[in-house]
Tab-separated table of C-alpha atoms in Angstrom:
chain	number	residue	atom	x	y	z
A	1	MET	CA	12.185	4.180	5.469
A	2	ASN	CA	14.566	6.747	7.391
A	3	LEU	CA	15.783	4.644	10.135
A	4	ASP	CA	17.462	7.732	11.727
A	5	ALA	CA	14.422	9.849	11.952
A	6	THR	CA	14.191	11.899	15.092
A	7	ALA	CA	11.081	11.392	17.027
A	8	THR	CA	8.745	14.365	17.691
A	9	LEU	CA	7.338	13.498	21.163
A	10	THR	CA	4.862	14.940	23.651
A	11	ARG	CA	6.443	16.453	26.795
A	12	GLY	CA	5.031	16.681	30.272
A	13	ARG	CA	5.294	19.744	32.510
A	14	ALA	CA	8.786	18.634	33.908
A	15	GLY	CA	10.023	18.004	30.392
A	16	GLN	CA	9.554	14.234	30.517
A	17	VAL	CA	8.549	12.325	27.439
A	18	LYS	CA	5.059	10.926	27.896
A	19	MET	CA	4.776	8.024	25.428
A	20	VAL	CA	3.143	4.453	25.501
A	21	LEU	CA	4.054	1.290	23.826
A	22	LYS	CA	1.018	-0.533	22.681
A	23	VAL	CA	1.037	-4.165	21.739
A	24	LEU	CA	-0.781	-4.635	18.334
A	25	SER	CA	-0.551	-8.375	17.737
A	26	GLY	CA	0.761	-11.347	19.441
A	27	PRO	CA	-0.007	-13.060	22.707
A	28	ASP	CA	-0.189	-9.850	24.584
A	29	SER	CA	-2.169	-7.942	21.934
A	30	GLY	CA	-4.065	-4.851	23.536
A	31	LYS	CA	-1.673	-4.217	26.362
A	32	VAL	CA	-0.371	-0.697	26.950
A	33	HIS	CA	2.870	0.155	28.561
A	34	PRO	CA	3.424	3.800	29.778
A	35	LEU	CA	7.018	5.036	29.163
A	36	LYS	CA	8.749	7.795	30.976
A	37	GLN	CA	12.410	8.873	30.892
A	38	GLY	CA	14.739	5.981	31.620
A	39	VAL	CA	15.724	2.571	30.482
A	40	TYR	CA	13.376	-0.392	29.748
A	41	THR	CA	14.191	-3.905	28.791
A	42	VAL	CA	11.738	-5.896	26.723
A	43	GLY	CA	11.703	-9.722	26.508
A	44	LYS	CA	9.937	-12.845	27.788
A	45	ALA	CA	12.049	-13.113	31.091
A	46	PRO	CA	9.933	-12.298	34.233
A	47	THR	CA	12.681	-9.772	35.225
A	48	CYS	CA	12.156	-7.567	32.123
A	49	ASP	CA	10.439	-4.127	32.505
A	50	ILE	CA	7.981	-5.077	29.538
A	51	VAL	CA	7.281	-8.892	29.650
A	52	LEU	CA	6.153	-10.331	26.355
A	53	ASP	CA	4.625	-13.781	26.505
A	54	ASP	CA	5.917	-14.701	23.040
A	55	LYS	CA	7.920	-17.839	22.341
A	56	ALA	CA	9.744	-16.286	19.382
A	57	VAL	CA	10.914	-13.304	21.679
A	58	SER	CA	14.403	-13.788	23.329
A	59	ARG	CA	14.664	-13.494	27.149
A	60	GLN	CA	16.306	-10.193	26.918
A	61	HIS	CA	15.347	-9.056	23.469
A	62	LEU	CA	15.391	-5.308	23.153
A	63	ARG	CA	16.442	-2.080	25.347
A	64	LEU	CA	14.480	1.166	25.189
A	65	GLU	CA	16.178	4.327	26.172
A	66	VAL	CA	13.650	6.978	26.718
A	67	HIS	CA	15.206	10.472	26.685
A	68	ASP	CA	13.774	13.912	26.783
A	69	GLU	CA	13.149	14.235	23.082
A	70	HIS	CA	13.685	10.754	21.503
A	71	VAL	CA	13.538	7.074	22.053
A	72	VAL	CA	16.208	4.618	21.077
A	73	ALA	CA	15.581	0.908	20.638
A	74	THR	CA	18.607	-1.408	20.790
A	75	ASP	CA	18.511	-5.091	19.846
A	76	LEU	CA	20.130	-7.157	22.650
A	77	ASP	CA	21.635	-9.799	20.309
A	78	SER	CA	18.175	-11.446	20.151
A	79	HIS	CA	17.804	-14.784	18.383
A	80	ASN	CA	15.262	-13.823	15.940
A	81	GLY	CA	16.035	-10.174	15.557
A	82	SER	CA	14.208	-6.902	15.774
A	83	PHE	CA	12.376	-5.388	12.661
A	84	CYS	CA	10.957	-2.252	11.509
A	85	GLU	CA	9.082	-2.091	8.220
A	86	ARG	CA	10.503	-5.553	7.435
A	87	LEU	CA	14.055	-4.298	7.941
A	88	ARG	CA	16.153	-5.843	10.708
A	89	PHE	CA	17.914	-3.259	12.941
A	90	THR	CA	20.373	-3.239	15.768
A	91	SER	CA	19.771	0.271	16.970
A	92	LEU	CA	16.905	2.729	15.796
A	93	GLU	CA	15.396	6.099	16.874
A	94	LEU	CA	11.743	5.825	17.104
A	95	ARG	CA	9.097	8.256	16.126
A	96	PRO	CA	5.516	8.353	17.081
A	97	GLY	CA	3.348	5.896	15.033
A	98	ILE	CA	6.225	3.722	14.129
A	99	VAL	CA	5.750	-0.215	14.506
A	100	ILE	CA	8.430	-2.567	15.282
A	101	THR	CA	8.145	-6.483	15.177
A	102	LEU	CA	9.815	-8.757	17.866
A	103	GLY	CA	9.135	-12.362	17.144
A	104	THR	CA	5.226	-12.516	16.320
A	105	THR	CA	4.617	-9.401	18.281
A	106	GLU	CA	4.032	-5.930	16.817
A	107	LEU	CA	4.518	-2.915	19.132
A	108	LYS	CA	3.478	0.667	18.253
A	109	LEU	CA	4.987	3.915	19.827
A	110	ILE	CA	2.325	6.598	20.417
A	111	PRO	CA	2.022	9.814	22.527
A	112	GLU	CA	0.375	9.079	25.756
A	113	ASP	CA	-2.211	11.890	25.460
A	114	THR	CA	-3.197	11.072	21.816
A	115	ARG	CA	-3.749	7.391	22.109
A	116	GLU	CA	-6.774	7.760	19.774
A	117	ARG	CA	-4.003	7.980	16.938
A	118	SER	CA	-3.660	4.325	17.418
A	119	VAL	CA	-6.157	3.227	14.645
A	120	LEU	CA	-8.788	0.801	15.850
A	121	LEU	CA	-9.271	-2.234	13.810
A	122	SER	CA	-12.601	-2.531	11.909
A	123	SER	CA	-14.835	-5.254	12.891
A	124	LYS	CA	-15.418	-6.028	9.274
A	125	ASP	CA	-13.302	-8.109	6.805
A	126	ARG	CA	-14.246	-6.156	3.779
A	127	PHE	CA	-15.048	-2.722	2.353
A	128	GLY	CA	-16.956	-2.744	-0.881
A	129	ALA	CA	-15.207	-5.435	-3.017
A	130	LEU	CA	-11.932	-5.109	-1.015
A	131	VAL	CA	-11.379	-8.236	1.245
A	132	GLY	CA	-8.938	-8.861	4.007
A	133	ASN	CA	-8.761	-9.791	7.714
A	134	SER	CA	-5.141	-8.724	8.321
A	135	ARG	CA	-4.240	-5.855	10.721
A	136	LYS	CA	-3.203	-3.653	7.902
A	137	MET	CA	-6.353	-4.160	5.865
A	138	ARG	CA	-8.721	-3.655	8.895
A	139	GLU	CA	-6.923	-0.521	9.833
A	140	ALA	CA	-7.441	0.758	6.227
A	141	PHE	CA	-11.149	-0.369	6.464
A	142	THR	CA	-11.564	1.776	9.808
A	143	LEU	CA	-10.322	4.960	7.872
A	144	LEU	CA	-12.245	4.216	4.786
A	145	GLU	CA	-15.438	3.599	6.935
A	146	ARG	CA	-14.879	7.177	8.514
A	147	LEU	CA	-13.887	9.094	5.346
A	148	ALA	CA	-16.374	7.555	2.793
A	149	PRO	CA	-19.637	9.198	4.281
A	150	GLY	CA	-18.058	12.600	4.131
A	151	GLY	CA	-17.669	14.842	0.985
A	152	ALA	CA	-13.880	15.642	1.190
A	153	ASP	CA	-11.534	14.544	-1.641
A	154	VAL	CA	-9.445	11.378	-1.000
A	155	LEU	CA	-5.991	10.175	-2.220
A	156	ILE	CA	-5.492	6.331	-2.466
A	157	GLN	CA	-1.848	5.111	-2.555
A	158	GLY	CA	-0.654	1.667	-3.260
A	159	GLU	CA	1.074	-0.443	-5.929
A	160	THR	CA	-0.437	-1.655	-9.087
A	161	GLY	CA	-2.980	-4.548	-8.513
A	162	THR	CA	-3.757	-3.628	-4.834
A	163	GLY	CA	-7.290	-2.661	-5.644
A	164	LYS	CA	-7.196	1.012	-5.773
A	165	ASP	CA	-10.052	1.157	-8.372
A	166	LEU	CA	-12.328	-1.023	-6.166
A	167	CYS	CA	-11.471	1.237	-3.262
A	168	ALA	CA	-12.503	4.263	-5.207
A	169	GLU	CA	-15.769	2.652	-6.197
A	170	ALA	CA	-16.449	1.615	-2.806
A	171	ILE	CA	-15.908	5.113	-1.280
A	172	HIS	CA	-18.463	6.408	-3.842
A	173	GLN	CA	-21.039	3.677	-3.058
A	174	GLN	CA	-20.857	4.226	0.655
A	175	SER	CA	-21.106	8.248	0.205
A	176	PRO	CA	-24.212	10.438	0.093
A	177	ARG	CA	-23.348	10.820	-3.761
A	178	LYS	CA	-23.913	7.143	-4.487
A	179	LYS	CA	-26.979	7.942	-6.607
A	180	GLY	CA	-24.834	10.227	-8.691
A	181	PRO	CA	-22.401	9.303	-11.544
A	182	PHE	CA	-19.021	7.586	-10.952
A	183	VAL	CA	-16.816	8.921	-13.692
A	184	ILE	CA	-13.352	7.166	-14.174
A	185	VAL	CA	-10.548	8.858	-15.926
A	186	ASP	CA	-7.342	6.709	-16.457
A	187	LEU	CA	-4.789	9.273	-16.786
A	188	ALA	CA	-2.096	6.684	-17.737
A	189	GLY	CA	-4.280	5.429	-20.451
A	190	VAL	CA	-5.331	8.698	-22.019
A	191	PRO	CA	-2.977	10.138	-24.759
A	192	PRO	CA	-1.250	13.417	-23.330
A	193	THR	CA	-2.874	15.425	-26.064
A	194	LEU	CA	-6.292	14.403	-25.008
A	195	ILE	CA	-6.114	14.658	-21.306
A	196	GLU	CA	-6.970	18.206	-21.059
A	197	SER	CA	-10.140	17.807	-23.103
A	198	GLU	CA	-10.964	14.503	-21.173
A	199	LEU	CA	-10.824	16.369	-17.832
A	200	PHE	CA	-12.091	19.881	-18.738
A	201	GLY	CA	-14.123	19.445	-21.846
A	202	HIS	CA	-13.996	21.634	-24.926
A	203	VAL	CA	-16.085	23.922	-27.049
A	204	LYS	CA	-16.696	23.515	-30.763
A	205	GLY	CA	-13.810	24.604	-32.841
A	206	ALA	CA	-11.335	24.566	-29.950
A	207	PHE	CA	-9.118	22.431	-32.116
A	208	THR	CA	-9.334	20.655	-35.365
A	209	SER	CA	-11.359	17.544	-34.339
A	210	ALA	CA	-13.569	19.500	-31.980
A	211	GLN	CA	-16.779	19.082	-34.105
A	212	GLY	CA	-18.989	20.137	-31.121
A	213	ASP	CA	-19.085	20.918	-27.458
A	214	ARG	CA	-18.092	18.220	-24.937
A	215	ALA	CA	-18.320	18.162	-21.182
A	216	GLY	CA	-15.303	16.958	-19.459
A	217	ALA	CA	-14.992	14.482	-16.519
A	218	PHE	CA	-15.634	16.963	-13.695
A	219	GLU	CA	-18.915	18.231	-15.447
A	220	ARG	CA	-20.138	14.747	-16.335
A	221	ALA	CA	-19.741	13.755	-12.660
A	222	GLN	CA	-22.180	16.475	-11.383
A	223	ASN	CA	-23.522	15.360	-7.821
A	224	GLY	CA	-21.206	12.352	-8.059
A	225	THR	CA	-17.670	11.228	-7.941
A	226	VAL	CA	-14.663	11.579	-10.350
A	227	PHE	CA	-12.030	9.010	-10.008
A	228	LEU	CA	-8.608	10.166	-11.124
A	229	ASP	CA	-6.584	6.824	-11.705
A	230	GLU	CA	-2.812	7.410	-11.737
A	231	VAL	CA	-2.965	11.007	-10.943
A	232	GLY	CA	0.809	10.895	-10.722
A	233	GLU	CA	0.773	10.813	-14.625
A	234	LEU	CA	-0.952	14.260	-15.017
A	235	PRO	CA	1.354	16.536	-17.182
A	236	LEU	CA	2.877	19.197	-15.016
A	237	GLU	CA	1.374	21.895	-17.092
A	238	LEU	CA	-2.183	20.754	-16.369
A	239	GLN	CA	-1.570	20.553	-12.604
A	240	PRO	CA	-2.572	24.202	-11.795
A	241	ARG	CA	-5.890	23.600	-13.550
A	242	LEU	CA	-6.728	20.572	-11.366
A	243	LEU	CA	-5.771	22.547	-8.300
A	244	ARG	CA	-8.260	24.985	-9.088
A	245	VAL	CA	-10.799	22.350	-9.534
A	246	LEU	CA	-10.089	21.111	-6.113
A	247	GLU	CA	-9.937	24.387	-4.310
A	248	ARG	CA	-12.680	26.348	-6.117
A	249	ARG	CA	-14.827	23.674	-7.883
A	250	GLN	CA	-14.448	25.598	-11.096
A	251	VAL	CA	-13.723	24.326	-14.663
A	252	LYS	CA	-13.221	26.055	-17.999
A	253	ARG	CA	-13.601	24.022	-21.168
A	254	VAL	CA	-10.666	24.114	-23.593
A	255	GLY	CA	-11.468	27.077	-25.938
A	256	ALA	CA	-14.140	28.620	-23.641
A	257	ASN	CA	-13.902	32.131	-22.008
A	258	ASP	CA	-15.822	31.462	-18.704
A	259	TYR	CA	-15.609	29.026	-15.767
A	260	GLN	CA	-18.222	26.875	-14.718
A	261	THR	CA	-19.097	25.632	-11.136
A	262	VAL	CA	-19.167	21.987	-10.643
A	263	ASN	CA	-20.381	19.933	-7.610
A	264	MET	CA	-18.643	16.635	-7.360
A	265	ARG	CA	-16.045	14.665	-5.238
A	266	VAL	CA	-12.590	13.884	-6.432
A	267	VAL	CA	-11.096	10.448	-5.485
A	268	ALA	CA	-7.508	10.186	-6.921
A	269	ALA	CA	-5.251	7.257	-6.929
A	270	THR	CA	-1.412	6.570	-7.621
A	271	HIS	CA	1.202	3.959	-7.455
A	272	VAL	CA	3.807	6.684	-7.733
A	273	ASN	CA	5.451	8.068	-4.754
A	274	LEU	CA	4.385	11.626	-4.953
A	275	GLU	CA	6.537	12.960	-2.239
A	276	GLN	CA	9.519	11.871	-4.390
A	277	ALA	CA	7.885	13.204	-7.521
A	278	VAL	CA	7.610	16.738	-5.626
A	279	THR	CA	11.239	16.550	-4.859
A	280	GLN	CA	12.044	15.744	-8.425
A	281	GLY	CA	10.053	18.678	-9.760
A	282	LYS	CA	7.509	16.255	-11.424
A	283	PHE	CA	4.583	17.113	-9.265
A	284	ARG	CA	3.465	20.360	-7.862
A	285	ARG	CA	3.903	20.670	-4.054
A	286	ASP	CA	0.718	22.575	-3.523
A	287	LEU	CA	-1.265	20.061	-5.512
A	288	PHE	CA	0.159	17.249	-3.583
A	289	HIS	CA	-0.752	18.832	-0.146
A	290	ARG	CA	-4.305	19.593	-1.401
A	291	LEU	CA	-4.806	15.894	-2.642
A	292	ALA	CA	-3.164	14.444	0.495
A	293	VAL	CA	-5.480	15.956	3.030
A	294	LEU	CA	-7.247	12.585	3.429
A	295	ARG	CA	-5.302	9.657	2.121
A	296	VAL	CA	-5.201	5.859	2.587
A	297	SER	CA	-2.592	3.339	1.628
A	298	LEU	CA	-3.400	-0.134	0.511
A	299	PRO	CA	-0.720	-2.649	1.566
A	300	PRO	CA	0.814	-4.877	-1.062
A	301	LEU	CA	-0.200	-8.513	-0.715
A	302	ARG	CA	3.356	-9.666	0.249
A	303	GLU	CA	2.808	-7.708	3.478
A	304	ARG	CA	-0.435	-9.360	4.352
A	305	PRO	CA	0.003	-12.963	3.407
A	306	GLU	CA	-2.562	-14.020	6.042
A	307	ASP	CA	-5.290	-12.746	3.824
A	308	ILE	CA	-4.468	-15.070	0.839
A	309	PRO	CA	-6.704	-17.869	2.018
A	310	VAL	CA	-9.595	-15.281	2.688
A	311	LEU	CA	-9.025	-13.894	-0.877
A	312	ILE	CA	-8.851	-17.275	-2.461
A	313	ASP	CA	-12.133	-18.201	-0.941
A	314	HIS	CA	-13.601	-15.043	-1.950
A	315	MET	CA	-12.583	-15.500	-5.420
A	316	LEU	CA	-13.996	-19.136	-5.660
A	317	GLN	CA	-17.351	-17.814	-4.080
A	318	THR	CA	-17.796	-15.144	-6.819
A	319	THR	CA	-17.399	-18.032	-9.361
A	320	GLY	CA	-19.766	-20.307	-7.718
A	321	ARG	CA	-17.010	-22.758	-6.619
A	322	PRO	CA	-16.710	-24.315	-3.108
A	323	PRO	CA	-13.493	-23.807	-1.098
A	324	SER	CA	-12.558	-27.607	-1.749
A	325	ALA	CA	-12.001	-26.531	-5.330
A	326	LEU	CA	-8.467	-25.959	-4.614
A	327	SER	CA	-6.330	-28.516	-2.792
A	328	ASP	CA	-4.401	-27.823	0.503
A	329	GLN	CA	-1.058	-28.315	-1.505
A	330	THR	CA	-2.112	-25.590	-4.010
A	331	ARG	CA	-3.237	-23.293	-1.308
A	332	ALA	CA	0.121	-23.752	0.583
A	333	LEU	CA	2.070	-22.875	-2.670
A	334	LEU	CA	-0.128	-19.827	-3.240
A	335	ALA	CA	0.370	-18.713	0.436
A	336	GLN	CA	4.206	-18.603	-0.009
A	337	TYR	CA	4.189	-16.726	-3.337
A	338	PRO	CA	5.392	-13.109	-3.058
A	339	TRP	CA	2.856	-11.836	-5.532
A	340	PRO	CA	4.747	-8.986	-7.340
A	341	GLY	CA	1.266	-8.367	-9.115
A	342	ASN	CA	-0.584	-8.342	-5.876
A	343	VAL	CA	-4.240	-9.216	-5.653
A	344	ARG	CA	-4.940	-8.891	-9.380
A	345	GLU	CA	-2.124	-11.414	-10.042
A	346	LEU	CA	-3.561	-13.853	-7.371
A	347	ARG	CA	-6.950	-13.565	-8.957
A	348	ASN	CA	-5.403	-14.289	-12.564
A	349	VAL	CA	-3.724	-17.292	-11.100
A	350	VAL	CA	-6.736	-18.686	-9.279
A	351	GLU	CA	-8.697	-18.272	-12.528
A	352	GLN	CA	-6.031	-20.082	-14.464
A	353	VAL	CA	-6.053	-23.073	-12.037
A	354	MET	CA	-9.793	-23.283	-12.242
A	355	ASN	CA	-9.718	-23.356	-15.957
A	356	LEU	CA	-6.633	-25.321	-16.695
A	357	GLY	CA	-6.323	-27.484	-13.554
A	358	GLU	CA	-3.837	-27.452	-10.797
A	359	GLU	CA	-1.170	-28.775	-12.817
A	360	ALA	CA	-0.803	-25.086	-14.129
A	361	LEU	CA	1.488	-24.333	-11.092
A	362	PRO	CA	4.404	-26.494	-11.728
A	363	ASP	CA	7.056	-23.913	-11.873
A	364	LEU	CA	5.806	-22.301	-8.784
A	365	GLU	CA	5.927	-25.738	-6.873
A	366	SER	CA	9.359	-26.564	-7.896
A	367	SER	CA	10.705	-23.021	-7.192
A	368	SER	CA	9.088	-22.671	-3.676
A	369	GLU	CA	9.790	-26.372	-2.451
A	370	GLY	CA	13.368	-26.107	-3.431
A	371	SER	CA	13.968	-22.760	-1.680
A	372	THR	CA	12.075	-23.836	1.334
A	373	LYS	CA	14.165	-27.055	1.845
A	374	VAL	CA	17.347	-25.040	2.008
A	375	GLU	CA	16.151	-22.437	4.323
A	376	LEU	CA	14.223	-24.332	6.927
A	377	ASP	CA	17.103	-24.041	9.542
A	378	LEU	CA	16.982	-20.191	9.512
A	379	PRO	CA	14.878	-17.784	11.690
A	380	PHE	CA	11.451	-17.515	10.178
A	381	LYS	CA	11.887	-13.817	9.135
A	382	GLU	CA	15.144	-14.425	7.365
A	383	ALA	CA	13.996	-17.671	5.738
A	384	LYS	CA	11.129	-15.890	4.356
A	385	GLU	CA	12.922	-13.095	3.029
A	386	ARG	CA	15.470	-15.424	1.376
A	387	LEU	CA	12.573	-17.442	-0.161
A	388	ILE	CA	11.177	-14.210	-1.725
A	389	GLU	CA	14.423	-13.183	-3.011
A	390	GLY	CA	15.046	-16.455	-4.555
A	391	PHE	CA	11.737	-16.730	-6.209
A	392	GLU	CA	11.928	-13.135	-7.567
A	393	ARG	CA	15.155	-13.780	-9.306
A	394	ASP	CA	14.115	-17.063	-10.807
A	395	TYR	CA	10.709	-15.649	-11.832
A	396	LEU	CA	12.221	-12.510	-13.495
A	397	LYS	CA	14.989	-14.441	-15.331
A	398	ASN	CA	12.170	-16.746	-16.702
A	399	LEU	CA	10.031	-13.834	-17.552
A	400	LEU	CA	12.786	-12.025	-19.451
A	401	GLU	CA	13.686	-15.150	-21.454
A	402	ARG	CA	10.178	-15.789	-22.407
A	403	CYS	CA	9.584	-12.185	-23.461
A	404	GLU	CA	12.935	-12.014	-25.201
A	405	GLY	CA	13.952	-9.143	-22.993
A	406	ASN	CA	11.015	-6.891	-24.033
A	407	ILE	CA	10.053	-4.894	-20.944
A	408	SER	CA	6.609	-3.789	-22.044
A	409	ARG	CA	5.598	-7.381	-22.976
A	410	ALA	CA	7.116	-8.743	-19.653
A	411	SER	CA	5.153	-6.041	-17.840
A	412	ARG	CA	1.754	-6.973	-19.357
A	413	GLU	CA	2.539	-10.860	-19.218
A	414	ALA	CA	3.309	-10.605	-15.390
A	415	ASP	CA	0.664	-8.067	-14.849
A	416	ILE	CA	3.310	-5.972	-13.037
A	417	ASP	CA	3.595	-2.225	-13.414
A	418	ARG	CA	6.554	-1.361	-15.700
A	419	VAL	CA	8.197	1.017	-13.132
A	420	TYR	CA	8.027	-1.681	-10.417
A	421	LEU	CA	9.230	-4.342	-12.965
A	422	LYS	CA	12.330	-2.304	-13.662
A	423	LYS	CA	12.857	-1.694	-9.975
A	424	LEU	CA	12.918	-5.378	-9.358
A	425	LEU	CA	15.297	-5.972	-12.360
A	426	ARG	CA	17.742	-3.428	-10.857
A	427	LYS	CA	17.465	-4.944	-7.449
A	428	HIS	CA	18.488	-8.428	-8.790
A	429	GLU	CA	21.005	-6.996	-11.154
A	430	LEU	CA	19.312	-8.355	-14.188
A	431	ASP	CA	19.565	-7.019	-17.794
A	432	ALA	CA	16.744	-4.424	-17.966
A	433	GLY	CA	15.945	-5.571	-21.583
A	434	ARG	CA	14.369	-3.013	-24.048
A	435	GLU	CA	11.140	-1.200	-24.367
A	436	THR	CA	8.665	-1.683	-27.232
């Protein structure tokens, strides 16, 4: 996140910035505070310009300086700190849409005349097989509920294990195309030499093993949906052909002379930062902008720990077990685990406990309890960050030892994407081991 990004704000006739600060969560949830040029203090003291009834907020917590073209937030040496995207800051220039956290209160800066940009929370706690009651998930559900009935292509972003495949299937099932086929192409799992044929099809004799004509994914999904999983893995040389499919709905089989018109919707997903891939020359800019017209991001589980109890109950219910099948102690341990493998890893652990018993979590228990005892005297946010840091390092060291330094094997055993695993290893300065 660029903490020095300059805000692009809406101006009034006299050049004044017209912004509002909306309280998204906490005791004052739903309140809106208009901002004009000037200086505002935020805190729980009655003398503050913006008063928050939050015990975790300091009396004089934050100062907001609203200028002609930007807003500067400065922490006033608060006890628990001020945070943006989980990073503590002292001074920060705010942009529209940014969310900052003071204590248990989340505040969002939005233009006064475009308040509709503040996403309403869905009244539902699920979308298809996706489950969650946190603010981040319900915001995502609101967006998904709006875009699913339309026919536009969609890009789903999120880490491995966040449920991008479930999201894509739910979009299809809640669209007018639900009676049509749902064709899945895992671009990370198809050999590079076969991707072109898998997507666009081929005619007999196009290459040595082409013994007959074969329709590609886009043709097979006629009147339905194509799910391109891990679209960031699409070879650069094939990206212009995908762009043509998206823009003109035309495909040409390998070895054919003519294009065919197709009628289908494309839902793509990736764990890759496509903006960064564009900068690195690994992904076409025009294709990215075409894919990203409608996009939704699924948050990692560590950013919505309040959903863990709901997810556990849902997983137990799908296996016919009651909520009491897991003890309160085990639930507490699962709730403080950082889940690098996200919901998929949580599901695997719950299934393991159901099959092997709750004693299957001894390492988790000792690691979590040991860290918690040491950090209880710290502010909640800092204690939580240190707990996660300690767990990650211990987990990764144990994982590398079990897998004898083999990255591919470690990635499979931990159910973590290999790229993300390498990132964690670099973060903790651990030996990256070797590939298979």
